[in-house]
């Protein structure tokens, strides 16, 4: 039983690393504006309005190619969310957290933080469609 659980962790970890590497390779080398295999936003297609994620594919491509100004122009919210998600991944993958790390995790990813993040996302969506 223990061997199976450990093996499954390695298989899942290896699979995630390979998928992540493929994701980075594709988004670094292929511009979403020039290749039709990237998915279009269904919300924009149905409503004509930009969702909070619209421009994220272009922003990721720009970030991976070192063009941060283009990334901000494509989707400024992604410049905040990528470090935020990486920090969350750090907290999730740590087997043990110190008391200080637990306080930071609870402050940044607890219920009140999710309310604030939701409000920011809603305001961002409204403002980007008004401007």
mmCIF file of N, CA and C in Angstrom, residues 17-121:
data_model
loop_
_atom_site.group_PDB
_atom_site.id
_atom_site.type_symbol
_atom_site.label_atom_id
_atom_site.label_comp_id
_atom_site.label_asym_id
_atom_site.label_seq_id
_atom_site.Cartn_x
_atom_site.Cartn_y
_atom_site.Cartn_z
ATOM 1 N N UNK A 17 4.878 17.977 -14.009
ATOM 2 C CA UNK A 17 6.088 18.656 -14.498
ATOM 3 C C UNK A 17 6.155 18.639 -16.023
ATOM 4 N N UNK A 18 5.834 17.510 -16.626
ATOM 5 C CA UNK A 18 5.843 17.412 -18.090
ATOM 6 C C UNK A 18 4.787 18.320 -18.715
ATOM 7 N N UNK A 19 3.593 18.328 -18.144
ATOM 8 C CA UNK A 19 2.539 19.205 -18.656
ATOM 9 C C UNK A 19 2.919 20.677 -18.486
ATOM 10 N N UNK A 20 3.498 21.008 -17.337
ATOM 11 C CA UNK A 20 3.947 22.383 -17.108
ATOM 12 C C UNK A 20 5.028 22.798 -18.088
ATOM 13 N N UNK A 21 5.969 21.884 -18.347
ATOM 14 C CA UNK A 21 7.024 22.168 -19.319
ATOM 15 C C UNK A 21 6.469 22.355 -20.722
ATOM 16 N N UNK A 22 5.501 21.517 -21.089
ATOM 17 C CA UNK A 22 4.871 21.650 -22.408
ATOM 18 C C UNK A 22 4.121 22.968 -22.502
ATOM 19 N N UNK A 23 3.413 23.342 -21.446
ATOM 20 C CA UNK A 23 2.689 24.613 -21.395
ATOM 21 C C UNK A 23 3.657 25.781 -21.605
ATOM 22 N N UNK A 24 4.751 25.778 -20.868
ATOM 23 C CA UNK A 24 5.737 26.864 -20.980
ATOM 24 C C UNK A 24 6.341 26.898 -22.377
ATOM 25 N N UNK A 25 6.694 25.736 -22.917
ATOM 26 C CA UNK A 25 7.275 25.679 -24.262
ATOM 27 C C UNK A 25 6.310 26.256 -25.298
ATOM 28 N N UNK A 26 5.057 25.834 -25.240
ATOM 29 C CA UNK A 26 4.073 26.299 -26.226
ATOM 30 C C UNK A 26 3.838 27.798 -26.099
ATOM 31 N N UNK A 27 3.612 28.270 -24.875
ATOM 32 C CA UNK A 27 3.318 29.695 -24.707
ATOM 33 C C UNK A 27 4.537 30.586 -24.924
ATOM 34 N N UNK A 28 5.721 30.068 -24.766
ATOM 35 C CA UNK A 28 6.919 30.871 -25.053
ATOM 36 C C UNK A 28 7.155 30.986 -26.550
ATOM 37 N N UNK A 29 6.949 29.885 -27.266
ATOM 38 C CA UNK A 29 7.340 29.842 -28.678
ATOM 39 C C UNK A 29 6.235 30.147 -29.675
ATOM 40 N N UNK A 30 4.992 30.143 -29.237
ATOM 41 C CA UNK A 30 3.886 30.390 -30.155
ATOM 42 C C UNK A 30 3.033 31.544 -29.639
ATOM 43 N N UNK A 31 2.888 32.574 -30.461
ATOM 44 C CA UNK A 31 2.102 33.744 -30.103
ATOM 45 C C UNK A 31 0.617 33.426 -30.283
ATOM 46 N N UNK A 32 -0.186 33.569 -29.225
ATOM 47 C CA UNK A 32 -1.618 33.281 -29.345
ATOM 48 C C UNK A 32 -2.336 34.147 -30.387
ATOM 49 N N UNK A 33 -1.785 35.297 -30.712
ATOM 50 C CA UNK A 33 -2.400 36.159 -31.731
ATOM 51 C C UNK A 33 -2.161 35.633 -33.144
ATOM 52 N N UNK A 34 -1.166 34.777 -33.311
ATOM 53 C CA UNK A 34 -0.796 34.310 -34.643
ATOM 54 C C UNK A 34 -1.160 32.854 -34.918
ATOM 55 N N UNK A 35 -1.581 32.111 -33.914
ATOM 56 C CA UNK A 35 -1.875 30.687 -34.089
ATOM 57 C C UNK A 35 -3.300 30.379 -33.643
ATOM 58 N N UNK A 36 -4.024 29.667 -34.483
ATOM 59 C CA UNK A 36 -5.447 29.427 -34.234
ATOM 60 C C UNK A 36 -5.718 28.282 -33.263
ATOM 61 N N UNK A 37 -4.698 27.536 -32.831
ATOM 62 C CA UNK A 37 -4.957 26.415 -31.929
ATOM 63 C C UNK A 37 -5.169 26.850 -30.481
ATOM 64 N N UNK A 38 -4.949 28.116 -30.164
ATOM 65 C CA UNK A 38 -5.228 28.616 -28.825
ATOM 66 C C UNK A 38 -6.722 28.869 -28.702
ATOM 67 N N UNK A 39 -7.321 28.489 -27.579
ATOM 68 C CA UNK A 39 -8.772 28.667 -27.447
ATOM 69 C C UNK A 39 -9.167 30.127 -27.308
ATOM 70 N N UNK A 40 -10.281 30.471 -27.920
ATOM 71 C CA UNK A 40 -10.830 31.818 -27.791
ATOM 72 C C UNK A 40 -11.681 31.879 -26.523
ATOM 73 N N UNK A 41 -11.897 33.061 -26.029
ATOM 74 C CA UNK A 41 -12.700 33.246 -24.823
ATOM 75 C C UNK A 41 -14.176 33.054 -25.158
ATOM 76 N N UNK A 42 -14.833 32.081 -24.516
ATOM 77 C CA UNK A 42 -16.253 31.869 -24.806
ATOM 78 C C UNK A 42 -17.135 33.018 -24.319
ATOM 79 N N UNK A 43 -16.754 33.681 -23.234
ATOM 80 C CA UNK A 43 -17.543 34.810 -22.724
ATOM 81 C C UNK A 43 -17.498 35.968 -23.710
ATOM 82 N N UNK A 44 -16.300 36.255 -24.228
ATOM 83 C CA UNK A 44 -16.169 37.335 -25.212
ATOM 84 C C UNK A 44 -16.934 36.984 -26.490
ATOM 85 N N UNK A 45 -16.881 35.710 -26.906
ATOM 86 C CA UNK A 45 -17.578 35.286 -28.112
ATOM 87 C C UNK A 45 -19.096 35.412 -27.947
ATOM 88 N N UNK A 46 -19.615 35.114 -26.757
ATOM 89 C CA UNK A 46 -21.064 35.157 -26.527
ATOM 90 C C UNK A 46 -21.590 36.557 -26.227
ATOM 91 N N UNK A 47 -20.816 37.328 -25.458
ATOM 92 C CA UNK A 47 -21.334 38.619 -24.987
ATOM 93 C C UNK A 47 -20.676 39.829 -25.634
ATOM 94 N N UNK A 48 -19.453 39.646 -26.124
ATOM 95 C CA UNK A 48 -18.705 40.786 -26.654
ATOM 96 C C UNK A 48 -17.934 41.535 -25.585
ATOM 97 N N UNK A 49 -18.102 41.141 -24.326
ATOM 98 C CA UNK A 49 -17.397 41.784 -23.219
ATOM 99 C C UNK A 49 -16.161 40.983 -22.843
ATOM 100 N N UNK A 50 -15.138 41.700 -22.344
ATOM 101 C CA UNK A 50 -13.925 41.036 -21.863
ATOM 102 C C UNK A 50 -14.180 40.458 -20.476
ATOM 103 N N UNK A 51 -13.792 39.204 -20.278
ATOM 104 C CA UNK A 51 -13.863 38.596 -18.948
ATOM 105 C C UNK A 51 -12.557 38.938 -18.208
ATOM 106 N N UNK A 52 -12.439 38.603 -16.934
ATOM 107 C CA UNK A 52 -11.192 38.914 -16.213
ATOM 108 C C UNK A 52 -9.970 38.218 -16.802
ATOM 109 N N UNK A 53 -10.184 37.110 -17.510
ATOM 110 C CA UNK A 53 -9.056 36.364 -18.066
ATOM 111 C C UNK A 53 -8.698 36.737 -19.492
ATOM 112 N N UNK A 54 -9.525 37.545 -20.142
ATOM 113 C CA UNK A 54 -9.233 37.921 -21.527
ATOM 114 C C UNK A 54 -7.862 38.594 -21.612
ATOM 115 N N UNK A 55 -7.060 38.144 -22.527
ATOM 116 C CA UNK A 55 -5.709 38.670 -22.698
ATOM 117 C C UNK A 55 -4.660 37.896 -21.917
ATOM 118 N N UNK A 56 -5.072 36.918 -21.113
ATOM 119 C CA UNK A 56 -4.122 36.162 -20.299
ATOM 120 C C UNK A 56 -3.145 35.350 -21.143
ATOM 121 N N UNK A 57 -3.639 34.770 -22.226
ATOM 122 C CA UNK A 57 -2.742 33.978 -23.075
ATOM 123 C C UNK A 57 -1.669 34.872 -23.702
ATOM 124 N N UNK A 58 -2.079 36.035 -24.172
ATOM 125 C CA UNK A 58 -1.098 36.978 -24.735
ATOM 126 C C UNK A 58 -0.140 37.457 -23.650
ATOM 127 N N UNK A 59 -0.669 37.699 -22.443
ATOM 128 C CA UNK A 59 0.167 38.168 -21.338
ATOM 129 C C UNK A 59 1.193 37.107 -20.938
ATOM 130 N N UNK A 60 0.775 35.857 -20.871
ATOM 131 C CA UNK A 60 1.709 34.774 -20.524
ATOM 132 C C UNK A 60 2.793 34.654 -21.577
ATOM 133 N N UNK A 61 2.408 34.741 -22.850
ATOM 134 C CA UNK A 61 3.396 34.705 -23.935
ATOM 135 C C UNK A 61 4.393 35.862 -23.781
ATOM 136 N N UNK A 62 3.883 37.042 -23.488
ATOM 137 C CA UNK A 62 4.750 38.213 -23.336
ATOM 138 C C UNK A 62 5.686 38.063 -22.129
ATOM 139 N N UNK A 63 5.165 37.572 -21.013
ATOM 140 C CA UNK A 63 5.989 37.383 -19.811
ATOM 141 C C UNK A 63 7.118 36.396 -20.092
ATOM 142 N N UNK A 64 6.781 35.273 -20.728
ATOM 143 C CA UNK A 64 7.799 34.263 -21.012
ATOM 144 C C UNK A 64 8.859 34.749 -21.989
ATOM 145 N N UNK A 65 8.543 35.792 -22.742
ATOM 146 C CA UNK A 65 9.508 36.371 -23.669
ATOM 147 C C UNK A 65 10.103 37.681 -23.145
ATOM 148 N N UNK A 66 9.847 37.984 -21.863
ATOM 149 C CA UNK A 66 10.460 39.142 -21.221
ATOM 150 C C UNK A 66 9.852 40.474 -21.573
ATOM 151 N N UNK A 67 8.685 40.500 -22.185
ATOM 152 C CA UNK A 67 8.038 41.749 -22.571
ATOM 153 C C UNK A 67 6.932 42.067 -21.565
ATOM 154 N N UNK A 68 7.318 42.642 -20.443
ATOM 155 C CA UNK A 68 6.375 42.873 -19.359
ATOM 156 C C UNK A 68 5.400 44.004 -19.667
ATOM 157 N N UNK A 69 5.814 44.972 -20.463
ATOM 158 C CA UNK A 69 4.915 46.061 -20.846
ATOM 159 C C UNK A 69 3.755 45.508 -21.680
ATOM 160 N N UNK A 70 4.054 44.619 -22.618
ATOM 161 C CA UNK A 70 2.992 43.995 -23.423
ATOM 162 C C UNK A 70 2.094 43.133 -22.549
ATOM 163 N N UNK A 71 2.662 42.484 -21.544
ATOM 164 C CA UNK A 71 1.858 41.653 -20.636
ATOM 165 C C UNK A 71 0.867 42.511 -19.858
ATOM 166 N N UNK A 72 1.325 43.645 -19.361
ATOM 167 C CA UNK A 72 0.437 44.555 -18.633
ATOM 168 C C UNK A 72 -0.642 45.095 -19.557
ATOM 169 N N UNK A 73 -0.281 45.403 -20.802
ATOM 170 C CA UNK A 73 -1.272 45.893 -21.762
ATOM 171 C C UNK A 73 -2.305 44.825 -22.110
ATOM 172 N N UNK A 74 -1.906 43.568 -22.129
ATOM 173 C CA UNK A 74 -2.825 42.474 -22.467
ATOM 174 C C UNK A 74 -3.779 42.160 -21.318
ATOM 175 N N UNK A 75 -3.237 42.070 -20.110
ATOM 176 C CA UNK A 75 -4.063 41.792 -18.938
ATOM 177 C C UNK A 75 -3.283 42.159 -17.683
ATOM 178 N N UNK A 76 -3.505 43.354 -17.143
ATOM 179 C CA UNK A 76 -2.738 43.787 -15.972
ATOM 180 C C UNK A 76 -2.980 42.921 -14.733
ATOM 181 N N UNK A 77 -4.141 42.309 -14.628
ATOM 182 C CA UNK A 77 -4.443 41.483 -13.459
ATOM 183 C C UNK A 77 -3.528 40.260 -13.382
ATOM 184 N N UNK A 78 -3.115 39.746 -14.510
ATOM 185 C CA UNK A 78 -2.277 38.535 -14.539
ATOM 186 C C UNK A 78 -0.908 38.807 -13.895
ATOM 187 N N UNK A 79 -0.425 40.029 -13.983
ATOM 188 C CA UNK A 79 0.867 40.369 -13.384
ATOM 189 C C UNK A 79 0.809 40.249 -11.859
ATOM 190 N N UNK A 80 -0.374 40.421 -11.280
ATOM 191 C CA UNK A 80 -0.568 40.242 -9.845
ATOM 192 C C UNK A 80 -0.869 38.780 -9.524
ATOM 193 N N UNK A 81 -1.664 38.137 -10.361
ATOM 194 C CA UNK A 81 -2.123 36.781 -10.053
ATOM 195 C C UNK A 81 -1.039 35.720 -10.176
ATOM 196 N N UNK A 82 -0.110 35.855 -11.098
ATOM 197 C CA UNK A 82 0.924 34.829 -11.256
ATOM 198 C C UNK A 82 1.772 34.704 -9.987
ATOM 199 N N UNK A 83 2.336 35.789 -9.446
ATOM 200 C CA UNK A 83 3.091 35.635 -8.193
ATOM 201 C C UNK A 83 2.204 35.149 -7.034
ATOM 202 N N UNK A 84 0.956 35.596 -7.010
ATOM 203 C CA UNK A 84 0.014 35.179 -5.975
ATOM 204 C C UNK A 84 -0.222 33.673 -6.043
ATOM 205 N N UNK A 85 -0.416 33.136 -7.233
ATOM 206 C CA UNK A 85 -0.643 31.702 -7.401
ATOM 207 C C UNK A 85 0.620 30.892 -7.112
ATOM 208 N N UNK A 86 1.778 31.430 -7.470
ATOM 209 C CA UNK A 86 3.037 30.737 -7.159
ATOM 210 C C UNK A 86 3.238 30.672 -5.644
ATOM 211 N N UNK A 87 2.921 31.741 -4.957
ATOM 212 C CA UNK A 87 3.018 31.740 -3.496
ATOM 213 C C UNK A 87 2.044 30.727 -2.894
ATOM 214 N N UNK A 88 0.846 30.650 -3.442
ATOM 215 C CA UNK A 88 -0.123 29.659 -2.970
ATOM 216 C C UNK A 88 0.398 28.240 -3.203
ATOM 217 N N UNK A 89 1.002 28.001 -4.355
ATOM 218 C CA UNK A 89 1.587 26.693 -4.646
ATOM 219 C C UNK A 89 2.685 26.352 -3.634
ATOM 220 N N UNK A 90 3.472 27.337 -3.268
ATOM 221 C CA UNK A 90 4.504 27.143 -2.247
ATOM 222 C C UNK A 90 3.870 26.672 -0.936
ATOM 223 N N UNK A 91 2.826 27.372 -0.501
ATOM 224 C CA UNK A 91 2.178 27.003 0.755
ATOM 225 C C UNK A 91 1.531 25.621 0.687
ATOM 226 N N UNK A 92 0.955 25.287 -0.455
ATOM 227 C CA UNK A 92 0.277 23.996 -0.608
ATOM 228 C C UNK A 92 1.273 22.841 -0.575
ATOM 229 N N UNK A 93 2.426 23.028 -1.191
ATOM 230 C CA UNK A 93 3.372 21.922 -1.333
ATOM 231 C C UNK A 93 4.302 21.744 -0.138
ATOM 232 N N UNK A 94 4.292 22.661 0.794
ATOM 233 C CA UNK A 94 5.133 22.526 1.989
ATOM 234 C C UNK A 94 4.514 21.531 2.947
ATOM 235 N N UNK A 95 5.263 20.500 3.372
ATOM 236 C CA UNK A 95 4.671 19.540 4.316
ATOM 237 C C UNK A 95 4.443 20.156 5.696
ATOM 238 N N UNK A 96 5.303 21.068 6.104
ATOM 239 C CA UNK A 96 5.172 21.722 7.405
ATOM 240 C C UNK A 96 5.416 23.211 7.226
ATOM 241 N N UNK A 97 4.595 23.998 7.882
ATOM 242 C CA UNK A 97 4.758 25.446 7.839
ATOM 243 C C UNK A 97 5.033 25.952 9.246
ATOM 244 N N UNK A 98 5.888 26.964 9.335
ATOM 245 C CA UNK A 98 6.144 27.584 10.631
ATOM 246 C C UNK A 98 4.907 28.391 11.027
ATOM 247 N N UNK A 99 4.862 28.820 12.254
ATOM 248 C CA UNK A 99 3.730 29.622 12.732
ATOM 249 C C UNK A 99 3.606 30.913 11.923
ATOM 250 N N UNK A 100 4.738 31.514 11.598
ATOM 251 C CA UNK A 100 4.716 32.755 10.813
ATOM 252 C C UNK A 100 4.186 32.481 9.400
ATOM 253 N N UNK A 101 4.617 31.382 8.793
ATOM 254 C CA UNK A 101 4.133 31.030 7.460
ATOM 255 C C UNK A 101 2.635 30.726 7.479
ATOM 256 N N UNK A 102 2.172 30.068 8.529
ATOM 257 C CA UNK A 102 0.739 29.790 8.663
ATOM 258 C C UNK A 102 -0.071 31.074 8.763
ATOM 259 N N UNK A 103 0.432 32.047 9.512
ATOM 260 C CA UNK A 103 -0.254 33.341 9.625
ATOM 261 C C UNK A 103 -0.343 34.024 8.268
ATOM 262 N N UNK A 104 0.775 34.013 7.517
ATOM 263 C CA UNK A 104 0.779 34.627 6.187
ATOM 264 C C UNK A 104 -0.168 33.896 5.239
ATOM 265 N N UNK A 105 -0.139 32.560 5.287
ATOM 266 C CA UNK A 105 -1.035 31.788 4.422
ATOM 267 C C UNK A 105 -2.491 32.117 4.735
ATOM 268 N N UNK A 106 -2.834 32.146 6.013
ATOM 269 C CA UNK A 106 -4.211 32.447 6.402
ATOM 270 C C UNK A 106 -4.607 33.873 6.024
ATOM 271 N N UNK A 107 -3.667 34.805 6.150
ATOM 272 C CA UNK A 107 -3.945 36.198 5.797
ATOM 273 C C UNK A 107 -4.133 36.346 4.283
ATOM 274 N N UNK A 108 -3.255 35.726 3.504
ATOM 275 C CA UNK A 108 -3.287 35.903 2.051
ATOM 276 C C UNK A 108 -4.291 35.011 1.326
ATOM 277 N N UNK A 109 -4.657 33.888 1.914
ATOM 278 C CA UNK A 109 -5.507 32.926 1.208
ATOM 279 C C UNK A 109 -6.729 32.499 2.015
ATOM 280 N N UNK A 110 -7.002 33.193 3.093
ATOM 281 C CA UNK A 110 -8.178 32.883 3.902
ATOM 282 C C UNK A 110 -9.442 33.474 3.294
ATOM 283 N N UNK A 111 -10.557 33.279 3.985
ATOM 284 C CA UNK A 111 -11.857 33.735 3.508
ATOM 285 C C UNK A 111 -11.896 35.244 3.228
ATOM 286 N N UNK A 112 -11.419 36.102 4.149
ATOM 287 C CA UNK A 112 -11.449 37.551 3.859
ATOM 288 C C UNK A 112 -10.624 37.914 2.617
ATOM 289 N N UNK A 113 -9.504 37.240 2.437
ATOM 290 C CA UNK A 113 -8.674 37.519 1.256
ATOM 291 C C UNK A 113 -9.406 37.126 -0.028
ATOM 292 N N UNK A 114 -10.172 36.047 0.014
ATOM 293 C CA UNK A 114 -10.931 35.621 -1.170
ATOM 294 C C UNK A 114 -12.037 36.619 -1.498
ATOM 295 N N UNK A 115 -12.638 37.221 -0.477
ATOM 296 C CA UNK A 115 -13.651 38.262 -0.698
ATOM 297 C C UNK A 115 -13.003 39.470 -1.369
ATOM 298 N N UNK A 116 -11.860 39.898 -0.855
ATOM 299 C CA UNK A 116 -11.137 41.035 -1.437
ATOM 300 C C UNK A 116 -10.732 40.722 -2.878
ATOM 301 N N UNK A 117 -10.213 39.531 -3.125
ATOM 302 C CA UNK A 117 -9.814 39.133 -4.475
ATOM 303 C C UNK A 117 -11.012 39.109 -5.419
ATOM 304 N N UNK A 118 -12.143 38.648 -4.944
ATOM 305 C CA UNK A 118 -13.356 38.637 -5.767
ATOM 306 C C UNK A 118 -13.805 40.057 -6.115
ATOM 307 N N UNK A 119 -13.750 40.953 -5.154
ATOM 308 C CA UNK A 119 -14.133 42.350 -5.400
ATOM 309 C C UNK A 119 -13.178 42.989 -6.395
ATOM 310 N N UNK A 120 -11.874 42.752 -6.228
ATOM 311 C CA UNK A 120 -10.880 43.296 -7.168
ATOM 312 C C UNK A 120 -11.147 42.775 -8.576
ATOM 313 N N UNK A 121 -11.426 41.485 -8.701
ATOM 314 C CA UNK A 121 -11.684 40.884 -10.009
ATOM 315 C C UNK A 121 -12.944 41.465 -10.632
#
